[in-house]
Amino acid sequence: MKNYRKYAAQYFLPEGETLDWVQRDALTEAPVWCSVDLRDGNQALVEPMDVTAKTEFFRLLVELGFREIEIGFPAASGTEFDFVRKLIEEGLIPDDVTVQVLTQAREHIIGRTFEAVRGAKNVIVHVYNSISPAQREQVFHGGREEVKAIAVDGAKRIAELAAGRKENIRFEYSPESFTATEPEFAAEVCNAVLEVWRPTAEKKAVINLPATVETSMPHVFARQVEYMRKHLAFPDAVVLSVHPHNDRGCGVAASEAGLLAGARRVEGTLFGNGERTGNVDLVTLALNLYSQGVDPGLNFENLPYIAARYTFLTGMPIPPRQPYAGELVFAAFSGSHQDAIAKGLRWRRTHDGVWNVPYLPVDPHDIGREYERDVIRINSQSGKGGVGYILENAYSLKLPARLKEAFSRVVKKVSDEGHRELPPAEMYELFLDTYLRNEKYFSLSEVDYRMREGMDAEVLLTDNRTGEIRRLTGHGNGRLDAVANILKAYTGIPFSLNGYEQHALTEGTSAKAITYLSVTADGESCWGAGVHDDSSSASVRALCAALNNLLSRREG
Ligand code: KIV
Ligand code: ZN
């Protein structure tokens, strides 16, 4: 990267701040959230949303709990204007929701903005102009006084137009390019605007600090926020807001640091949509709070649905590693992680208290995700813990430890050879094929049992290679032992039974049982499993499956 000398850090570090917020290690309450999806987010889309899509998105935001929503830049286009009118004329804005509209600090644009919001109950008129040295020099060809005058004139026009209106209109000012502006000048411009508006504790003004382009590490942004908190006029009448973008990938961290440093409000978007690398992702911010025991005041209990709605309306995909929402963010493929998660989840069944399951920062169920589908996922990295977890939780199969181990080797082989993940249903089928369904050599039906100093058994055995059916009898100390003796004689293999475990498969009167057992002969063991309404028939089936497996293995 030979051109690195072309660049230099371009932010302004305020002098003499106390960094008092550094001592704080956590946020203890949610900020005021303002969604700018319908403005900043929308203006970043290849195909901006039409009125119908924006209306749907607005409904979604209201459902999620947003009470301040920037609905557009009404003077920017017909669609933007029409959308604002539609929300107002069709009564789609709940009484407790404030709609925010963006305007440049130019007279005719402000005029059109006020036309757009006529009849709305609660409105924030948000005015901005760019004040950084780079913009002053290259774009406006003016000095500090000129850009300050633009802000002040805009503020005056807004105050004039708002006077006497029956809507509840509040004001917001954003010094655009704030992070690349000298802090004392940013404070000077904001204070000049506040001097025009003279906000009160009853009717506060919002001063919104945009990292229009993110230029620094989060703690530098926080120092800039701290500076503004300490230098703004009308401190009790100002809501200090941040509006981070994500150019350095630190939007969430910058927002959190900005909140620690004294901001009380955040503007951002769902999943971080927005210009270039996006605005700050409010889903992540909110769920970060949630995961530390703070009520975020927004509802993401059905995050997969929200993500699907978002993608449908914006056309923007959600990357698989997106915090909380991405397809893979709870997925554990590796055996040791799966094992720890499976144990942690089991532990939680009998223990309350603060969520601390290994590898899961939040309970996936709380945001609408499933353990079986989203967390324990099976591929060639997986081990017995994960395999056992899926079979137990999705299919009620509680495998003996040695069988889990044996089956996880089968799973690993299939997944490794195919270079792919095995979904739960496929793994279940593989289990049935491997341990329940092998009748390659023989199948057996039980005909009769009679107690006689133990048990006499009579069975019909079909040789599946020749089709020959034989009626066979034998004796043992119980049904399974009697059938085992018949099969020892039939196969000529002096096997022994071990690893026997059995459990009910379904609750209630129609319960089925499953038996797992292994047969061992000449140091070689094979597992089988059998399901039946009758528990001893389940065992007989398991025995037949295990023996067929042994014969298959011997044949190679
Ligand atoms: O990023 C930005 O600076 C903005 C302003 C209009 C607030 O979106
Ligand atoms: Zn922005």
Coordinates of C-alpha atoms and ligand atoms in Angstrom, one line a residue:
M1 CA 0.0 0.0 0.0
K2 CA 2.5 2.6 -1.2
N3 CA 0.2 5.5 -1.1
Y4 CA -0.4 5.6 2.6
R5 CA 1.4 9.0 2.9
K6 CA -1.5 10.5 1.0
Y7 CA -3.6 10.1 4.1
A8 CA -3.7 11.5 7.6
A9 CA -6.1 11.5 10.5
Q10 CA -8.7 14.2 9.9
Y11 CA -10.5 14.8 13.1
F12 CA -10.4 17.3 15.8
L13 CA -9.6 16.3 19.3
P14 CA -11.0 18.7 21.8
E15 CA -8.6 20.1 24.4
G16 CA -8.9 19.7 28.1
E17 CA -11.8 17.3 28.5
T18 CA -12.1 15.3 31.6
L19 CA -12.9 11.9 30.0
D20 CA -15.2 11.4 33.0
W21 CA -17.3 9.0 30.9
V22 CA -14.3 6.6 30.6
Q23 CA -15.0 5.5 34.2
R24 CA -18.4 4.2 33.2
D25 CA -18.3 0.6 32.0
A26 CA -21.9 0.2 31.0
L27 CA -25.0 1.9 29.7
T28 CA -27.8 1.6 32.2
E29 CA -30.7 2.9 30.2
A30 CA -31.9 2.9 26.6
P31 CA -31.5 6.2 24.7
V32 CA -34.3 7.8 22.7
W33 CA -34.2 5.9 19.4
C34 CA -34.8 7.7 16.2
S35 CA -35.0 5.6 13.0
V36 CA -33.7 7.2 9.9
D37 CA -34.4 4.2 7.7
L38 CA -37.0 6.0 5.6
R39 CA -34.6 8.9 4.9
D40 CA -30.8 8.1 5.3
G41 CA -31.4 4.4 4.7
N42 CA -33.7 5.0 1.8
Q43 CA -31.5 7.5 0.1
A44 CA -28.7 4.9 0.1
L45 CA -30.7 2.3 -1.8
V46 CA -30.0 1.5 -5.4
E47 CA -33.8 1.6 -5.9
P48 CA -35.3 3.8 -3.2
M49 CA -38.6 2.5 -1.7
D50 CA -41.8 3.7 -3.3
V51 CA -44.7 5.0 -1.3
T52 CA -46.2 1.6 -0.7
A53 CA -42.9 0.1 0.6
K54 CA -42.2 3.1 2.7
T55 CA -45.6 2.9 4.3
E56 CA -45.0 -0.8 5.1
F57 CA -41.6 0.0 6.6
F58 CA -43.2 2.8 8.6
R59 CA -45.7 0.3 10.1
L60 CA -42.9 -2.1 10.9
L61 CA -40.9 0.7 12.7
V62 CA -44.0 1.6 14.8
E63 CA -44.6 -2.1 15.6
L64 CA -41.0 -2.4 16.8
G65 CA -41.5 0.5 19.2
F66 CA -39.9 3.5 17.5
R67 CA -41.5 6.7 18.7
E68 CA -39.4 9.1 16.6
I69 CA -39.1 8.3 13.0
E70 CA -37.5 10.4 10.3
I71 CA -39.9 9.7 7.5
G72 CA -38.1 11.5 4.7
F73 CA -36.8 14.6 3.0
P74 CA -40.1 15.9 1.7
A75 CA -38.6 18.6 -0.6
A76 CA -36.3 16.1 -2.3
S77 CA -38.8 14.4 -4.6
G78 CA -42.4 13.9 -5.3
T79 CA -42.4 10.4 -3.8
E80 CA -40.9 11.8 -0.6
F81 CA -43.5 14.5 -0.4
D82 CA -46.4 12.2 -1.3
F83 CA -45.4 9.7 1.3
V84 CA -45.5 12.3 4.1
R85 CA -48.9 13.5 2.9
K86 CA -50.2 9.9 2.7
L87 CA -49.2 9.2 6.3
I88 CA -50.9 12.3 7.5
E89 CA -54.0 12.3 5.4
E90 CA -54.7 8.6 6.0
G91 CA -54.2 8.9 9.7
L92 CA -51.4 6.3 9.8
I93 CA -49.3 8.1 12.4
P94 CA -50.1 7.0 15.9
D95 CA -50.6 9.8 18.4
D96 CA -47.6 8.9 20.4
V97 CA -45.3 8.9 17.4
T98 CA -43.3 11.9 16.3
V99 CA -42.4 12.1 12.6
Q100 CA -39.2 13.8 11.7
V101 CA -38.5 15.5 8.4
L102 CA -35.2 16.6 7.0
T103 CA -34.5 19.9 5.3
Q104 CA -31.5 21.8 4.1
A105 CA -31.1 25.3 5.6
R106 CA -32.5 26.9 2.5
E107 CA -35.6 29.0 2.5
H108 CA -37.7 27.4 -0.3
I109 CA -36.8 23.9 0.9
I110 CA -37.8 24.7 4.4
G111 CA -41.1 26.2 3.0
R112 CA -41.9 23.0 1.1
T113 CA -41.1 20.9 4.2
F114 CA -43.6 22.8 6.3
E115 CA -46.2 22.3 3.6
A116 CA -45.6 18.6 3.7
V117 CA -46.1 18.2 7.5
R118 CA -49.3 20.2 7.7
G119 CA -51.8 18.4 9.8
A120 CA -49.4 16.0 11.6
K121 CA -49.7 15.9 15.3
N122 CA -46.1 15.7 16.4
V123 CA -43.3 16.8 14.2
I124 CA -39.5 17.4 14.4
V125 CA -38.2 19.6 11.7
H126 CA -34.6 18.7 11.2
V127 CA -32.4 21.2 9.6
Y128 CA -28.7 20.7 8.7
N129 CA -25.8 22.3 6.9
S130 CA -22.3 21.2 6.5
I131 CA -19.7 23.1 8.5
S132 CA -16.3 21.3 8.3
P133 CA -13.2 23.1 7.0
A134 CA -13.1 20.8 3.9
Q135 CA -16.7 21.7 3.0
R136 CA -16.2 25.4 3.8
E137 CA -13.2 25.5 1.5
Q138 CA -14.1 23.2 -1.3
V139 CA -17.9 23.3 -1.5
F140 CA -19.1 26.6 -0.1
H141 CA -16.0 28.7 -0.8
G142 CA -16.8 30.6 2.4
G143 CA -15.4 31.0 5.9
R144 CA -16.8 30.2 9.3
E145 CA -19.1 33.2 9.4
E146 CA -20.8 32.2 6.1
V147 CA -21.6 28.7 7.2
K148 CA -22.8 29.9 10.6
A149 CA -25.1 32.4 8.8
I150 CA -26.6 29.6 6.7
A151 CA -27.4 27.7 9.9
V152 CA -28.8 30.7 11.7
D153 CA -30.9 31.8 8.7
G154 CA -32.3 28.3 8.4
A155 CA -33.1 28.2 12.1
K156 CA -34.9 31.6 11.9
R157 CA -37.0 30.6 8.9
I158 CA -38.0 27.4 10.7
A159 CA -38.9 29.3 13.9
E160 CA -41.0 31.8 11.8
L161 CA -42.9 29.1 9.9
A162 CA -43.5 27.1 13.1
A163 CA -45.0 30.1 14.9
G164 CA -48.7 29.8 15.3
R165 CA -48.9 26.4 13.7
K166 CA -51.3 24.0 15.4
E167 CA -49.0 21.0 15.0
N168 CA -46.6 20.3 17.9
I169 CA -43.4 21.2 16.1
R170 CA -40.0 20.7 17.7
F171 CA -36.7 21.5 16.1
E172 CA -33.5 19.7 15.4
Y173 CA -30.2 21.0 14.1
S174 CA -27.3 18.8 12.7
P175 CA -23.9 20.4 12.1
E176 CA -23.1 18.1 9.2
S177 CA -19.6 16.7 9.0
F178 CA -19.4 17.4 12.8
T179 CA -16.6 14.9 13.4
A180 CA -14.4 16.6 10.9
T181 CA -15.1 20.1 12.3
E182 CA -13.2 22.1 14.9
P183 CA -15.2 21.3 18.1
E184 CA -15.3 24.9 19.3
F185 CA -16.7 26.0 16.0
A186 CA -19.3 23.2 16.0
A187 CA -20.4 24.4 19.5
E188 CA -20.4 28.0 18.3
V189 CA -22.7 27.2 15.3
C190 CA -25.0 25.0 17.4
N191 CA -25.2 27.7 20.1
A192 CA -26.1 30.3 17.5
V193 CA -28.9 28.1 16.3
L194 CA -30.1 27.5 19.9
E195 CA -30.0 31.2 20.5
V196 CA -32.6 31.6 17.7
W197 CA -34.8 28.8 18.9
R198 CA -34.4 29.4 22.7
P199 CA -35.6 25.9 23.6
T200 CA -37.1 25.2 27.0
A201 CA -37.3 22.1 29.2
E202 CA -40.9 21.7 28.1
K203 CA -40.0 22.1 24.4
K204 CA -36.5 20.8 23.9
A205 CA -34.5 21.2 20.8
V206 CA -32.4 18.3 19.4
I207 CA -28.7 18.9 18.7
N208 CA -27.7 16.0 16.6
L209 CA -24.0 15.2 16.1
P210 CA -23.4 13.3 12.9
A211 CA -20.3 11.3 12.1
T212 CA -21.3 12.1 8.6
V213 CA -18.2 10.2 7.6
E214 CA -16.6 8.2 10.5
T215 CA -13.1 9.6 10.8
S216 CA -11.8 8.4 14.1
M217 CA -11.7 5.7 16.7
P218 CA -14.8 5.6 19.0
H219 CA -13.2 7.2 22.0
V220 CA -12.3 10.3 19.9
F221 CA -15.9 10.6 18.8
A222 CA -16.9 10.3 22.4
R223 CA -14.5 13.1 23.4
Q224 CA -16.1 15.3 20.8
V225 CA -19.5 14.5 22.2
E226 CA -18.3 15.2 25.7
Y227 CA -17.1 18.6 24.5
M228 CA -20.5 19.4 23.1
R229 CA -22.3 18.3 26.2
K230 CA -20.2 20.7 28.2
H231 CA -20.3 23.6 25.8
L232 CA -23.8 23.7 24.5
A233 CA -26.1 26.5 25.6
F234 CA -29.5 25.7 27.1
P235 CA -28.2 22.4 28.5
D236 CA -31.5 21.5 30.2
A237 CA -33.4 22.2 27.0
V238 CA -31.3 20.3 24.6
V239 CA -31.6 16.6 23.7
L240 CA -28.0 15.6 22.7
S241 CA -28.2 13.1 19.9
V242 CA -25.6 11.2 17.9
H243 CA -25.9 10.0 14.3
P244 CA -22.9 7.7 13.6
H245 CA -22.1 6.3 10.2
N246 CA -19.9 3.2 9.9
D247 CA -17.0 4.1 7.6
R248 CA -14.4 2.6 9.8
G249 CA -16.7 -0.2 11.0
C250 CA -17.1 1.3 14.4
G251 CA -20.6 2.7 14.2
V252 CA -21.9 0.7 17.1
A253 CA -18.9 1.2 19.3
A254 CA -18.9 5.0 18.5
S255 CA -22.6 5.2 19.4
E256 CA -22.0 3.4 22.7
A257 CA -19.0 5.6 23.5
G258 CA -21.1 8.7 22.5
L259 CA -23.9 7.6 24.9
L260 CA -21.4 7.1 27.7
A261 CA -20.0 10.6 27.0
G262 CA -23.4 12.1 27.4
A263 CA -25.6 11.7 24.3
R264 CA -29.2 10.7 25.1
R265 CA -30.5 9.9 21.7
V266 CA -29.3 7.9 18.7
E267 CA -30.3 8.1 15.1
G268 CA -29.7 5.0 13.0
T269 CA -31.3 2.3 11.0
L270 CA -32.3 -1.3 11.1
F271 CA -29.3 -3.6 10.3
G272 CA -27.2 -0.5 9.6
N273 CA -28.5 0.3 6.1
G274 CA -27.4 3.8 5.1
E275 CA -25.0 5.7 2.9
R276 CA -21.7 4.0 2.0
T277 CA -21.0 1.6 4.9
G278 CA -24.3 2.6 6.5
N279 CA -25.7 4.2 9.5
V280 CA -25.3 2.7 12.9
D281 CA -27.2 -0.5 13.3
L282 CA -29.9 0.0 15.9
V283 CA -30.8 -3.7 16.2
T284 CA -27.2 -4.4 17.4
L285 CA -27.2 -1.4 19.7
A286 CA -30.5 -2.3 21.2
L287 CA -29.7 -5.9 21.6
N288 CA -26.3 -5.1 23.1
L289 CA -28.2 -3.3 25.8
Y290 CA -30.7 -6.1 26.2
S291 CA -27.8 -8.7 26.5
Q292 CA -26.6 -6.7 29.6
G293 CA -30.0 -6.6 31.3
V294 CA -31.2 -3.2 30.1
D295 CA -34.7 -2.9 28.5
P296 CA -34.0 -1.4 25.1
G297 CA -37.5 -0.2 24.7
L298 CA -37.6 -1.8 21.2
N299 CA -39.0 -5.2 20.4
F300 CA -36.9 -7.6 18.4
E301 CA -38.5 -10.8 19.7
N302 CA -39.1 -12.0 16.2
L303 CA -35.9 -11.0 14.6
P304 CA -36.0 -13.4 11.7
Y305 CA -39.4 -12.0 10.6
I306 CA -38.1 -8.4 11.0
A307 CA -35.0 -9.3 8.9
A308 CA -37.2 -10.9 6.2
R309 CA -39.5 -7.8 6.1
Y310 CA -36.5 -5.5 5.9
T311 CA -34.9 -7.5 3.1
F312 CA -38.1 -7.6 1.2
L313 CA -38.8 -3.9 1.5
T314 CA -35.3 -2.6 0.9
G315 CA -33.8 -5.3 -1.3
M316 CA -30.8 -5.3 1.0
P317 CA -29.4 -8.7 2.1
I318 CA -28.4 -9.3 5.7
P319 CA -24.9 -10.8 5.9
P320 CA -24.6 -14.2 7.7
R321 CA -22.3 -12.7 10.3
Q322 CA -24.5 -9.7 11.1
P323 CA -24.7 -9.4 14.9
Y324 CA -27.8 -11.1 16.3
A325 CA -29.6 -11.3 12.9
G326 CA -27.1 -13.1 10.6
E327 CA -27.8 -16.7 9.7
L328 CA -24.6 -18.0 11.3
V329 CA -24.2 -15.8 14.3
F330 CA -25.4 -18.4 16.8
A331 CA -24.2 -21.4 14.9
A332 CA -21.7 -23.7 16.5
F333 CA -20.2 -26.3 14.2
S334 CA -17.2 -27.2 16.2
G335 CA -17.4 -30.2 18.4
S336 CA -16.1 -28.6 21.6
H337 CA -18.4 -25.6 21.3
Q338 CA -21.4 -27.8 20.6
D339 CA -20.6 -29.9 23.6
A340 CA -20.3 -26.8 25.9
I341 CA -23.5 -25.3 24.5
A342 CA -25.4 -28.6 24.8
K343 CA -24.2 -28.9 28.4
G344 CA -25.0 -25.3 29.1
L345 CA -28.5 -25.6 27.8
R346 CA -29.1 -28.8 29.8
W347 CA -27.7 -27.1 32.9
R348 CA -30.1 -24.2 32.4
R349 CA -33.1 -26.6 32.6
T350 CA -32.5 -26.9 36.3
H351 CA -30.8 -23.6 37.1
D352 CA -32.2 -20.1 36.9
G353 CA -30.3 -16.8 37.1
V354 CA -28.5 -14.7 34.7
W355 CA -28.0 -16.1 31.2
N356 CA -24.5 -17.4 30.9
V357 CA -24.6 -20.3 28.5
P358 CA -21.2 -20.7 26.9
Y359 CA -20.8 -19.2 23.5
L360 CA -24.3 -17.7 23.4
P361 CA -24.3 -14.0 24.3
V362 CA -28.1 -14.0 24.4
D363 CA -30.7 -16.7 24.4
P364 CA -31.5 -17.2 20.7
H365 CA -35.1 -18.0 21.7
D366 CA -35.5 -14.5 23.0
I367 CA -35.1 -13.1 19.5
G368 CA -37.1 -15.8 17.7
R369 CA -34.3 -18.2 16.8
E370 CA -34.2 -22.0 17.3
Y371 CA -31.4 -24.0 19.0
E372 CA -31.8 -26.9 16.6
R373 CA -31.9 -24.8 13.4
D374 CA -29.7 -21.8 14.3
V375 CA -27.3 -23.0 17.1
I376 CA -26.1 -26.6 16.9
R377 CA -25.3 -27.2 13.3
I378 CA -23.7 -30.3 12.0
N379 CA -20.7 -30.6 9.6
S380 CA -17.4 -32.4 9.6
Q381 CA -16.2 -30.2 12.5
S382 CA -19.0 -31.4 14.8
G383 CA -18.7 -33.9 17.6
K384 CA -20.9 -36.2 19.7
G385 CA -22.2 -33.4 21.8
G386 CA -23.9 -31.6 18.8
V387 CA -25.0 -34.8 17.2
G388 CA -26.5 -36.0 20.4
Y389 CA -28.1 -32.7 21.1
I390 CA -30.0 -32.5 17.8
L391 CA -31.2 -36.1 18.0
E392 CA -32.4 -35.6 21.5
N393 CA -34.0 -32.2 21.1
A394 CA -35.4 -32.5 17.6
Y395 CA -36.2 -36.3 17.6
S396 CA -36.4 -37.3 21.3
L397 CA -33.6 -39.9 20.8
K398 CA -31.4 -40.2 23.9
L399 CA -28.4 -42.2 22.6
P400 CA -26.1 -44.0 24.9
A401 CA -22.7 -42.2 25.2
R402 CA -20.9 -44.9 23.2
L403 CA -23.5 -44.9 20.4
K404 CA -23.3 -41.0 20.2
E405 CA -19.6 -41.3 19.7
A406 CA -20.0 -44.0 17.1
F407 CA -22.7 -42.2 15.2
S408 CA -20.8 -38.9 15.3
R409 CA -18.0 -40.7 13.4
V410 CA -20.6 -41.8 10.7
V411 CA -21.9 -38.2 10.5
K412 CA -18.4 -36.7 10.2
K413 CA -17.5 -39.1 7.4
V414 CA -20.6 -38.3 5.4
S415 CA -20.2 -34.6 5.9
D416 CA -16.5 -34.6 5.2
E417 CA -16.8 -36.6 2.0
G418 CA -19.7 -34.4 0.8
H419 CA -18.0 -31.2 2.0
R420 CA -21.3 -30.0 3.4
E421 CA -23.5 -29.4 6.4
L422 CA -26.0 -32.1 7.4
P423 CA -29.4 -30.6 8.2
P424 CA -31.2 -32.2 11.2
A425 CA -33.6 -34.1 9.1
E426 CA -30.9 -35.6 7.0
M427 CA -28.9 -36.6 10.1
Y428 CA -32.0 -38.3 11.5
E429 CA -32.5 -40.3 8.3
L430 CA -28.8 -41.2 8.4
F431 CA -29.3 -42.5 12.0
L432 CA -32.3 -44.6 10.9
D433 CA -30.5 -46.0 7.9
T434 CA -27.4 -46.8 9.9
Y435 CA -29.0 -48.3 13.0
L436 CA -32.6 -49.2 12.4
R437 CA -33.1 -50.2 8.8
N438 CA -30.4 -52.7 8.0
E439 CA -32.2 -55.9 7.0
K440 CA -29.7 -56.8 4.3
Y441 CA -29.2 -60.4 5.6
F442 CA -32.4 -61.3 7.4
S443 CA -35.6 -60.0 8.8
L444 CA -37.6 -61.5 11.6
S445 CA -41.1 -61.6 12.9
E446 CA -42.0 -62.8 16.3
V447 CA -44.6 -65.6 16.3
D448 CA -45.0 -66.8 19.9
Y449 CA -43.4 -66.8 23.3
R450 CA -44.1 -69.3 26.1
M451 CA -42.8 -69.2 29.7
R452 CA -41.2 -72.5 30.5
E453 CA -38.4 -72.3 33.1
G454 CA -37.5 -69.2 31.3
M455 CA -38.8 -68.4 27.9
D456 CA -39.5 -70.4 24.7
A457 CA -39.5 -68.3 21.5
E458 CA -40.8 -69.0 18.0
V459 CA -39.9 -66.7 15.1
L460 CA -40.2 -66.5 11.4
L461 CA -36.9 -65.6 9.8
T462 CA -36.6 -64.5 6.2
D463 CA -33.2 -64.8 4.5
N464 CA -33.3 -61.6 2.5
R465 CA -30.7 -62.7 0.0
T466 CA -32.5 -66.0 -1.0
G467 CA -36.1 -65.1 0.1
E468 CA -36.3 -68.3 2.1
I469 CA -38.5 -68.2 5.2
R470 CA -37.8 -70.4 8.1
R471 CA -39.7 -71.1 11.4
L472 CA -37.1 -71.2 14.2
T473 CA -37.4 -71.9 17.9
G474 CA -35.1 -71.3 20.9
H475 CA -35.0 -70.9 24.6
G476 CA -33.5 -68.3 27.0
N477 CA -34.1 -66.5 30.3
G478 CA -36.3 -63.9 28.7
R479 CA -37.6 -62.9 25.2
L480 CA -34.5 -61.1 24.1
D481 CA -32.2 -63.9 25.3
A482 CA -34.4 -66.5 23.6
V483 CA -34.3 -64.7 20.3
A484 CA -30.5 -64.0 20.7
N485 CA -30.0 -67.8 21.1
I486 CA -32.0 -68.5 17.9
L487 CA -29.9 -66.0 16.0
K488 CA -26.6 -67.3 17.4
A489 CA -27.5 -70.7 16.1
Y490 CA -28.7 -69.3 12.8
T491 CA -25.7 -67.1 12.1
G492 CA -23.1 -69.3 13.8
I493 CA -21.7 -66.2 15.5
P494 CA -21.3 -66.5 19.3
F495 CA -22.0 -62.8 20.0
S496 CA -22.7 -61.2 23.3
L497 CA -25.1 -58.2 24.0
N498 CA -24.0 -55.0 25.6
G499 CA -24.7 -51.3 25.8
Y500 CA -28.4 -52.0 26.3
E501 CA -30.5 -48.8 26.9
Q502 CA -34.2 -48.2 26.3
H503 CA -36.6 -45.2 26.7
A504 CA -40.1 -44.2 25.7
L505 CA -40.3 -42.2 22.5
T506 CA -43.7 -40.5 22.9
E507 CA -45.7 -39.6 25.9
G508 CA -49.1 -41.1 26.7
T509 CA -50.9 -44.3 26.0
S510 CA -49.7 -44.7 22.5
A511 CA -46.1 -44.5 23.7
K512 CA -43.5 -46.3 21.6
A513 CA -40.2 -47.6 23.0
I514 CA -36.8 -47.4 21.5
T515 CA -34.0 -49.8 22.4
Y516 CA -30.3 -49.3 21.6
L517 CA -27.9 -52.2 22.0
S518 CA -24.7 -53.5 20.6
V519 CA -23.6 -57.0 19.7
T520 CA -19.9 -58.0 20.2
A521 CA -18.1 -60.9 18.6
D522 CA -14.4 -61.5 18.3
G523 CA -13.7 -58.0 19.7
E524 CA -15.9 -56.4 17.0
S525 CA -19.0 -54.4 18.1
C526 CA -21.9 -53.1 16.1
W527 CA -24.9 -51.0 17.3
G528 CA -28.5 -51.4 16.4
A529 CA -31.7 -49.7 17.4
G530 CA -35.4 -50.8 17.3
V531 CA -38.7 -49.1 17.8
H532 CA -42.0 -50.8 18.7
D533 CA -45.1 -50.3 20.8
D534 CA -44.0 -53.2 22.9
S535 CA -40.7 -52.7 24.7
S536 CA -39.4 -56.2 24.3
S537 CA -40.2 -56.2 20.6
A538 CA -38.2 -53.0 20.3
S539 CA -35.3 -54.8 21.8
V540 CA -35.7 -57.8 19.4
R541 CA -35.6 -55.3 16.5
A542 CA -32.6 -53.6 17.8
L543 CA -30.8 -56.9 18.1
C544 CA -31.7 -57.8 14.4
A545 CA -30.5 -54.5 13.2
A546 CA -27.2 -54.8 15.2
L547 CA -26.6 -58.3 13.8
N548 CA -27.3 -57.2 10.3
N549 CA -24.8 -54.5 10.8
L550 CA -22.2 -57.0 12.1
L551 CA -22.8 -59.2 9.1
S552 CA -22.4 -56.2 6.8
R553 CA -19.2 -55.2 8.4
R554 CA -17.8 -58.7 8.2
E555 CA -18.7 -58.9 4.5
G556 CA -16.9 -55.6 4.1
Ligands
KIV1 O1 -24.9 11.8 8.0 C1 -25.3 13.0 8.1 O2 -24.6 13.9 8.3 C2 -26.7 13.2 7.9 C3 -27.2 14.5 8.3 C4 -28.2 15.0 7.4 C5 -27.8 14.4 9.7 O3 -27.4 12.3 7.6
ZN2 ZN -26.4 10.4 7.9

